[in-house]
PDB file of C-alpha atoms and ligand atoms in Angstrom:
ATOM      1  CA  MET B 234      18.066   6.196   6.789  1.00  0.00           C
ATOM      2  CA  GLY B 235      21.636   5.029   6.184  1.00  0.00           C
ATOM      3  CA  ASN B 236      22.816   2.539   3.639  1.00  0.00           C
ATOM      4  CA  SER B 237      21.947  -0.824   5.189  1.00  0.00           C
ATOM      5  CA  LEU B 238      19.373  -2.981   3.426  1.00  0.00           C
ATOM      6  CA  LYS B 239      15.955  -1.692   4.413  1.00  0.00           C
ATOM      7  CA  ARG B 240      13.577  -4.135   6.038  1.00  0.00           C
ATOM      8  CA  VAL B 241      10.082  -3.668   4.678  1.00  0.00           C
ATOM      9  CA  ALA B 242       6.630  -4.856   5.737  1.00  0.00           C
ATOM     10  CA  VAL B 243       3.681  -4.738   3.348  1.00  0.00           C
ATOM     11  CA  LEU B 244       0.194  -4.116   4.750  1.00  0.00           C
ATOM     12  CA  ALA B 245      -2.702  -5.158   2.526  1.00  0.00           C
ATOM     13  CA  SER B 246      -6.389  -6.009   2.800  1.00  0.00           C
ATOM     14  CA  GLY B 247      -7.239  -7.638  -0.504  1.00  0.00           C
ATOM     15  CA  ASN B 248      -6.079  -9.084  -3.781  1.00  0.00           C
ATOM     16  CA  GLY B 249      -2.485  -7.932  -3.470  1.00  0.00           C
ATOM     17  CA  SER B 250      -1.730  -7.232  -7.121  1.00  0.00           C
ATOM     18  CA  ASN B 251       0.375  -4.257  -6.029  1.00  0.00           C
ATOM     19  CA  PHE B 252       2.213  -6.460  -3.559  1.00  0.00           C
ATOM     20  CA  GLU B 253       2.906  -8.841  -6.448  1.00  0.00           C
ATOM     21  CA  ALA B 254       4.325  -6.019  -8.593  1.00  0.00           C
ATOM     22  CA  ILE B 255       6.520  -4.853  -5.724  1.00  0.00           C
ATOM     23  CA  ILE B 256       7.825  -8.309  -4.853  1.00  0.00           C
ATOM     24  CA  GLN B 257       8.622  -8.951  -8.503  1.00  0.00           C
ATOM     25  CA  ALA B 258      10.688  -5.758  -8.593  1.00  0.00           C
ATOM     26  CA  VAL B 259      12.455  -6.777  -5.374  1.00  0.00           C
ATOM     27  CA  GLU B 260      13.173 -10.261  -6.734  1.00  0.00           C
ATOM     28  CA  GLU B 261      14.572  -8.720  -9.908  1.00  0.00           C
ATOM     29  CA  GLY B 262      16.868  -6.552  -7.789  1.00  0.00           C
ATOM     30  CA  ARG B 263      15.163  -3.316  -8.838  1.00  0.00           C
ATOM     31  CA  ILE B 264      14.246  -2.286  -5.275  1.00  0.00           C
ATOM     32  CA  ASN B 265      17.059  -2.591  -2.810  1.00  0.00           C
ATOM     33  CA  CYS B 266      15.180  -3.864   0.237  1.00  0.00           C
ATOM     34  CA  SER B 267      14.092  -7.084   1.854  1.00  0.00           C
ATOM     35  CA  VAL B 268      10.392  -7.746   2.287  1.00  0.00           C
ATOM     36  CA  GLU B 269      10.286  -9.348   5.717  1.00  0.00           C
ATOM     37  CA  LEU B 270       6.570  -9.583   6.350  1.00  0.00           C
ATOM     38  CA  VAL B 271       3.106  -9.275   4.866  1.00  0.00           C
ATOM     39  CA  PHE B 272       0.290  -8.336   7.212  1.00  0.00           C
ATOM     40  CA  SER B 273      -3.404  -8.401   6.391  1.00  0.00           C
ATOM     41  CA  ASP B 274      -6.355  -7.295   8.505  1.00  0.00           C
ATOM     42  CA  LYS B 275      -8.405  -9.788   6.452  1.00  0.00           C
ATOM     43  CA  PRO B 276      -7.383 -13.407   7.112  1.00  0.00           C
ATOM     44  CA  ASP B 277      -8.870 -14.605   3.814  1.00  0.00           C
ATOM     45  CA  ALA B 278      -7.229 -11.931   1.649  1.00  0.00           C
ATOM     46  CA  TYR B 279      -5.603 -13.324  -1.484  1.00  0.00           C
ATOM     47  CA  VAL B 280      -2.470 -11.292  -0.751  1.00  0.00           C
ATOM     48  CA  LEU B 281      -1.577 -13.902   1.894  1.00  0.00           C
ATOM     49  CA  GLU B 282      -1.592 -16.631  -0.750  1.00  0.00           C
ATOM     50  CA  ARG B 283       0.746 -14.492  -2.834  1.00  0.00           C
ATOM     51  CA  ALA B 284       3.066 -14.041   0.171  1.00  0.00           C
ATOM     52  CA  LYS B 285       3.131 -17.802   0.652  1.00  0.00           C
ATOM     53  CA  ASN B 286       3.989 -18.340  -3.023  1.00  0.00           C
ATOM     54  CA  HIS B 287       6.951 -15.994  -2.647  1.00  0.00           C
ATOM     55  CA  LYS B 288       8.010 -17.609   0.654  1.00  0.00           C
ATOM     56  CA  ILE B 289       7.517 -14.363   2.545  1.00  0.00           C
ATOM     57  CA  PRO B 290       6.378 -14.650   6.166  1.00  0.00           C
ATOM     58  CA  PHE B 291       2.841 -13.434   6.656  1.00  0.00           C
ATOM     59  CA  THR B 292       0.434 -12.875   9.476  1.00  0.00           C
ATOM     60  CA  SER B 293      -3.129 -11.726   9.850  1.00  0.00           C
ATOM     61  CA  PHE B 294      -5.598 -10.696  12.502  1.00  0.00           C
ATOM     62  CA  MET B 295      -8.750  -8.637  12.536  1.00  0.00           C
ATOM     63  CA  ILE B 296      -9.417  -5.393  14.346  1.00  0.00           C
ATOM     64  CA  LYS B 297     -12.637  -6.816  15.720  1.00  0.00           C
ATOM     65  CA  ASP B 298     -10.636  -9.317  17.780  1.00  0.00           C
ATOM     66  CA  PHE B 299      -9.323  -6.418  19.883  1.00  0.00           C
ATOM     67  CA  SER B 300     -11.143  -4.134  22.247  1.00  0.00           C
ATOM     68  CA  SER B 301      -9.845  -1.015  20.501  1.00  0.00           C
ATOM     69  CA  LYS B 302      -7.938   0.169  17.444  1.00  0.00           C
ATOM     70  CA  LEU B 303      -5.123   1.150  19.797  1.00  0.00           C
ATOM     71  CA  GLU B 304      -4.746  -2.420  21.023  1.00  0.00           C
ATOM     72  CA  TYR B 305      -4.916  -3.737  17.461  1.00  0.00           C
ATOM     73  CA  GLU B 306      -2.139  -1.389  16.377  1.00  0.00           C
ATOM     74  CA  GLN B 307      -0.097  -2.144  19.508  1.00  0.00           C
ATOM     75  CA  GLU B 308      -0.121  -5.830  18.583  1.00  0.00           C
ATOM     76  CA  LEU B 309       0.832  -5.023  15.014  1.00  0.00           C
ATOM     77  CA  LEU B 310       3.586  -2.681  16.184  1.00  0.00           C
ATOM     78  CA  LYS B 311       4.975  -5.397  18.447  1.00  0.00           C
ATOM     79  CA  ILE B 312       5.289  -7.750  15.475  1.00  0.00           C
ATOM     80  CA  LEU B 313       6.815  -5.050  13.292  1.00  0.00           C
ATOM     81  CA  LYS B 314       9.395  -4.301  15.988  1.00  0.00           C
ATOM     82  CA  GLU B 315      10.207  -7.986  16.470  1.00  0.00           C
ATOM     83  CA  ASN B 316      10.925  -8.089  12.749  1.00  0.00           C
ATOM     84  CA  GLN B 317      12.970  -4.869  12.915  1.00  0.00           C
ATOM     85  CA  ILE B 318      10.915  -3.270  10.183  1.00  0.00           C
ATOM     86  CA  ASP B 319      12.151   0.089   8.836  1.00  0.00           C
ATOM     87  CA  ILE B 320       9.468   0.920   6.276  1.00  0.00           C
ATOM     88  CA  LEU B 321       5.757   0.160   5.933  1.00  0.00           C
ATOM     89  CA  ILE B 322       4.364  -0.130   2.432  1.00  0.00           C
ATOM     90  CA  LEU B 323       0.587  -0.006   2.180  1.00  0.00           C
ATOM     91  CA  ALA B 324      -0.773  -1.891  -0.814  1.00  0.00           C
ATOM     92  CA  GLY B 325      -4.543  -1.781  -0.693  1.00  0.00           C
ATOM     93  CA  TYR B 326      -4.607  -1.599   3.113  1.00  0.00           C
ATOM     94  CA  MET B 327      -8.123  -0.279   3.581  1.00  0.00           C
ATOM     95  CA  ARG B 328      -7.763   1.202   7.046  1.00  0.00           C
ATOM     96  CA  LEU B 329      -6.688   4.530   8.473  1.00  0.00           C
ATOM     97  CA  ILE B 330      -3.306   4.326  10.164  1.00  0.00           C
ATOM     98  CA  GLY B 331      -3.530   5.423  13.801  1.00  0.00           C
ATOM     99  CA  ASN B 332      -1.083   7.365  15.949  1.00  0.00           C
ATOM    100  CA  GLU B 333       0.515   4.243  17.375  1.00  0.00           C
ATOM    101  CA  LEU B 334       1.980   3.325  13.980  1.00  0.00           C
ATOM    102  CA  LEU B 335       2.406   6.890  12.710  1.00  0.00           C
ATOM    103  CA  ASP B 336       4.568   7.803  15.699  1.00  0.00           C
ATOM    104  CA  ALA B 337       6.665   4.653  15.338  1.00  0.00           C
ATOM    105  CA  PHE B 338       7.288   5.195  11.591  1.00  0.00           C
ATOM    106  CA  PRO B 339       7.604   8.934  10.966  1.00  0.00           C
ATOM    107  CA  GLN B 340       7.814   9.534   7.176  1.00  0.00           C
ATOM    108  CA  ARG B 341       8.285   5.792   6.813  1.00  0.00           C
ATOM    109  CA  ILE B 342       4.780   4.753   5.756  1.00  0.00           C
ATOM    110  CA  ILE B 343       4.015   4.899   2.044  1.00  0.00           C
ATOM    111  CA  ASN B 344       0.659   4.391   0.346  1.00  0.00           C
ATOM    112  CA  ILE B 345      -0.729   4.132  -3.155  1.00  0.00           C
ATOM    113  CA  HIS B 346      -4.117   5.616  -3.924  1.00  0.00           C
ATOM    114  CA  PRO B 347      -6.067   5.096  -7.166  1.00  0.00           C
ATOM    115  CA  SER B 348      -6.832   8.735  -8.007  1.00  0.00           C
ATOM    116  CA  LEU B 349      -5.061  12.029  -8.557  1.00  0.00           C
ATOM    117  CA  LEU B 350      -5.102  13.299  -4.983  1.00  0.00           C
ATOM    118  CA  PRO B 351      -6.380  15.545  -3.530  1.00  0.00           C
ATOM    119  CA  SER B 352      -9.321  14.536  -5.758  1.00  0.00           C
ATOM    120  CA  PHE B 353     -11.297  11.445  -4.808  1.00  0.00           C
ATOM    121  CA  PRO B 354      -9.723  10.294  -1.540  1.00  0.00           C
ATOM    122  CA  GLY B 355     -11.224   7.421   0.443  1.00  0.00           C
ATOM    123  CA  LEU B 356     -12.233   3.875  -0.259  1.00  0.00           C
ATOM    124  CA  HIS B 357     -13.657   4.255  -3.789  1.00  0.00           C
ATOM    125  CA  GLY B 358     -11.205   6.457  -5.660  1.00  0.00           C
ATOM    126  CA  ILE B 359     -11.673   4.825  -9.067  1.00  0.00           C
ATOM    127  CA  GLU B 360     -15.461   4.652  -8.945  1.00  0.00           C
ATOM    128  CA  ASP B 361     -15.814   8.178  -7.539  1.00  0.00           C
ATOM    129  CA  ALA B 362     -13.713   9.630 -10.377  1.00  0.00           C
ATOM    130  CA  PHE B 363     -15.634   7.599 -12.967  1.00  0.00           C
ATOM    131  CA  ASN B 364     -19.018   8.658 -11.606  1.00  0.00           C
ATOM    132  CA  TYR B 365     -17.969  12.299 -11.403  1.00  0.00           C
ATOM    133  CA  GLY B 366     -17.169  12.243 -15.107  1.00  0.00           C
ATOM    134  CA  VAL B 367     -13.626  13.605 -15.030  1.00  0.00           C
ATOM    135  CA  LYS B 368     -11.646  13.033 -18.215  1.00  0.00           C
ATOM    136  CA  TYR B 369      -8.386  12.346 -16.427  1.00  0.00           C
ATOM    137  CA  THR B 370      -7.765  10.495 -13.210  1.00  0.00           C
ATOM    138  CA  GLY B 371      -4.725   8.538 -12.108  1.00  0.00           C
ATOM    139  CA  VAL B 372      -2.607   7.170  -9.335  1.00  0.00           C
ATOM    140  CA  THR B 373      -0.842   8.827  -6.393  1.00  0.00           C
ATOM    141  CA  VAL B 374       1.994   7.520  -4.245  1.00  0.00           C
ATOM    142  CA  HIS B 375       2.219   9.453  -0.978  1.00  0.00           C
ATOM    143  CA  TYR B 376       3.476   9.431   2.570  1.00  0.00           C
ATOM    144  CA  VAL B 377       0.828   8.556   5.122  1.00  0.00           C
ATOM    145  CA  ASP B 378      -0.273  11.017   7.769  1.00  0.00           C
ATOM    146  CA  SER B 379      -3.274  10.988  10.084  1.00  0.00           C
ATOM    147  CA  GLY B 380      -5.738  12.187   7.429  1.00  0.00           C
ATOM    148  CA  ILE B 381      -7.558  10.267   4.724  1.00  0.00           C
ATOM    149  CA  ASP B 382      -5.092  10.187   1.824  1.00  0.00           C
ATOM    150  CA  THR B 383      -3.711  13.624   2.758  1.00  0.00           C
ATOM    151  CA  GLY B 384       0.022  12.964   3.239  1.00  0.00           C
ATOM    152  CA  LYS B 385       2.800  14.532   1.182  1.00  0.00           C
ATOM    153  CA  ILE B 386       2.684  13.446  -2.449  1.00  0.00           C
ATOM    154  CA  ILE B 387       5.731  11.565  -3.740  1.00  0.00           C
ATOM    155  CA  ASN B 388       4.664  10.728  -7.296  1.00  0.00           C
ATOM    156  CA  GLN B 389       1.619  10.725  -9.575  1.00  0.00           C
ATOM    157  CA  ALA B 390       0.657   9.273 -12.930  1.00  0.00           C
ATOM    158  CA  VAL B 391      -2.249  10.326 -15.129  1.00  0.00           C
ATOM    159  CA  VAL B 392      -4.756   7.867 -16.582  1.00  0.00           C
ATOM    160  CA  ASP B 393      -7.234   9.135 -19.134  1.00  0.00           C
ATOM    161  CA  ILE B 394     -10.896   8.170 -19.067  1.00  0.00           C
ATOM    162  CA  ALA B 395     -11.862   7.551 -22.676  1.00  0.00           C
ATOM    163  CA  PRO B 396     -15.474   7.931 -23.874  1.00  0.00           C
ATOM    164  CA  ASP B 397     -15.777   4.164 -24.279  1.00  0.00           C
ATOM    165  CA  ASP B 398     -14.318   3.299 -20.862  1.00  0.00           C
ATOM    166  CA  ASP B 399     -16.583   1.641 -18.345  1.00  0.00           C
ATOM    167  CA  LEU B 400     -15.737   1.183 -14.684  1.00  0.00           C
ATOM    168  CA  GLU B 401     -14.165  -2.183 -15.353  1.00  0.00           C
ATOM    169  CA  SER B 402     -11.868  -0.992 -18.126  1.00  0.00           C
ATOM    170  CA  LEU B 403     -10.898   2.046 -16.060  1.00  0.00           C
ATOM    171  CA  GLU B 404     -10.044  -0.184 -13.098  1.00  0.00           C
ATOM    172  CA  ALA B 405      -7.837  -2.283 -15.352  1.00  0.00           C
ATOM    173  CA  LYS B 406      -6.014   0.813 -16.632  1.00  0.00           C
ATOM    174  CA  ILE B 407      -5.526   2.157 -13.113  1.00  0.00           C
ATOM    175  CA  HIS B 408      -4.124  -1.128 -11.841  1.00  0.00           C
ATOM    176  CA  GLN B 409      -1.791  -1.405 -14.821  1.00  0.00           C
ATOM    177  CA  THR B 410      -0.460   2.058 -14.054  1.00  0.00           C
ATOM    178  CA  GLU B 411      -0.154   1.283 -10.338  1.00  0.00           C
ATOM    179  CA  HIS B 412       1.941  -1.783 -11.050  1.00  0.00           C
ATOM    180  CA  ILE B 413       4.462   0.401 -12.879  1.00  0.00           C
ATOM    181  CA  ILE B 414       4.500   3.557 -10.771  1.00  0.00           C
ATOM    182  CA  TYR B 415       4.565   1.920  -7.322  1.00  0.00           C
ATOM    183  CA  PRO B 416       7.676  -0.258  -7.776  1.00  0.00           C
ATOM    184  CA  ASP B 417       9.432   2.532  -9.701  1.00  0.00           C
ATOM    185  CA  THR B 418       8.704   5.126  -7.026  1.00  0.00           C
ATOM    186  CA  LEU B 419       9.695   2.797  -4.195  1.00  0.00           C
ATOM    187  CA  ALA B 420      12.930   2.006  -6.013  1.00  0.00           C
ATOM    188  CA  LYS B 421      13.759   5.711  -6.310  1.00  0.00           C
ATOM    189  CA  LEU B 422      12.991   6.335  -2.643  1.00  0.00           C
ATOM    190  CA  ILE B 423      14.527   3.263  -1.099  1.00  0.00           C
ATOM    191  CA  ASN B 424      17.562   2.876  -3.346  1.00  0.00           C
ATOM    192  CA  LYS B 425      18.785   6.357  -2.553  1.00  0.00           C
ATOM    193  CA  GLY B 426      18.382   5.598   1.130  1.00  0.00           C
ATOM    194  CA  GLU B 427      15.723   8.162   1.984  1.00  0.00           C
TER     195      GLU B 427
HETATM  196  C1  GAR L 228      -5.361  -0.467  -5.357  1.00  0.00           C
HETATM  197  O1  GAR L 228      -6.048   0.057  -6.460  1.00  0.00           O
HETATM  198  C2  GAR L 228      -4.989   0.632  -4.394  1.00  0.00           C
HETATM  199  O2  GAR L 228      -4.652   1.827  -5.028  1.00  0.00           O
HETATM  200  C3  GAR L 228      -6.261   0.763  -3.608  1.00  0.00           C
HETATM  201  O3  GAR L 228      -6.676  -0.542  -3.392  1.00  0.00           O
HETATM  202  C4  GAR L 228      -6.310  -1.335  -4.514  1.00  0.00           C
HETATM  203  C5  GAR L 228      -5.642  -2.604  -4.027  1.00  0.00           C
HETATM  204  O4  GAR L 228      -5.424  -3.503  -5.078  1.00  0.00           O
HETATM  205  N1  GAR L 228      -6.056   1.481  -2.382  1.00  0.00           N
HETATM  206  C6  GAR L 228      -6.922   2.360  -1.884  1.00  0.00           C
HETATM  207  O5  GAR L 228      -8.000   2.610  -2.401  1.00  0.00           O
HETATM  208  C7  GAR L 228      -6.489   3.032  -0.595  1.00  0.00           C
HETATM  209  N2  GAR L 228      -7.386   4.092  -0.250  1.00  0.00           N
HETATM  210  P1  GAR L 228      -4.464  -4.740  -4.885  1.00  0.00           P
HETATM  211  O6  GAR L 228      -4.910  -5.448  -3.596  1.00  0.00           O
HETATM  212  O7  GAR L 228      -4.691  -5.610  -6.086  1.00  0.00           O
HETATM  213  O8  GAR L 228      -3.058  -4.242  -4.783  1.00  0.00           O
END
């Protein structure tokens, strides 16, 4: 990808704690990129408040305001192009990425998922692992392809499920691990210019 400073957009649907961890790492100079934009498909997502606090431009619109997913992604792609975005970082973006974006960002869309893929893909990775009764789960950072959490794995971290864990304590452990592994992995990827 060359050595110029990478221009990043973060896509998120919710709280944005991973966005916060990433932006902190960027502000501390640990990830060599500039976060140009935050997009949310949920206009009331707290991640937008976080973007505002960090003085990062943000925008939001909902898929239901478009007649198709294609048109929704075309609008998003237009904005990403206007902002000359190189890399998309998904941080709790709870939607499948369609071909419009995949084709525009080959091997340039990165996601974090709260399980040890290929186990427990989908929207409820933490809960599904907890309910299954596995003793170890974790976090996966991966490239995004057209499947549900099926893209090439970049990094993983293990989180143990202790006998006294409940769903809430497990969620806390997973998020704690995410906030370390995601910035670290992005730093490794982006800083070496891949
Ligand atoms: C994170 O746990 C992330 O791994 C998960 O959503 C949460 C977002 O939290 N993503 C997925 O489940 C994607 N399939 P955050 O908004 O506080 O960063």
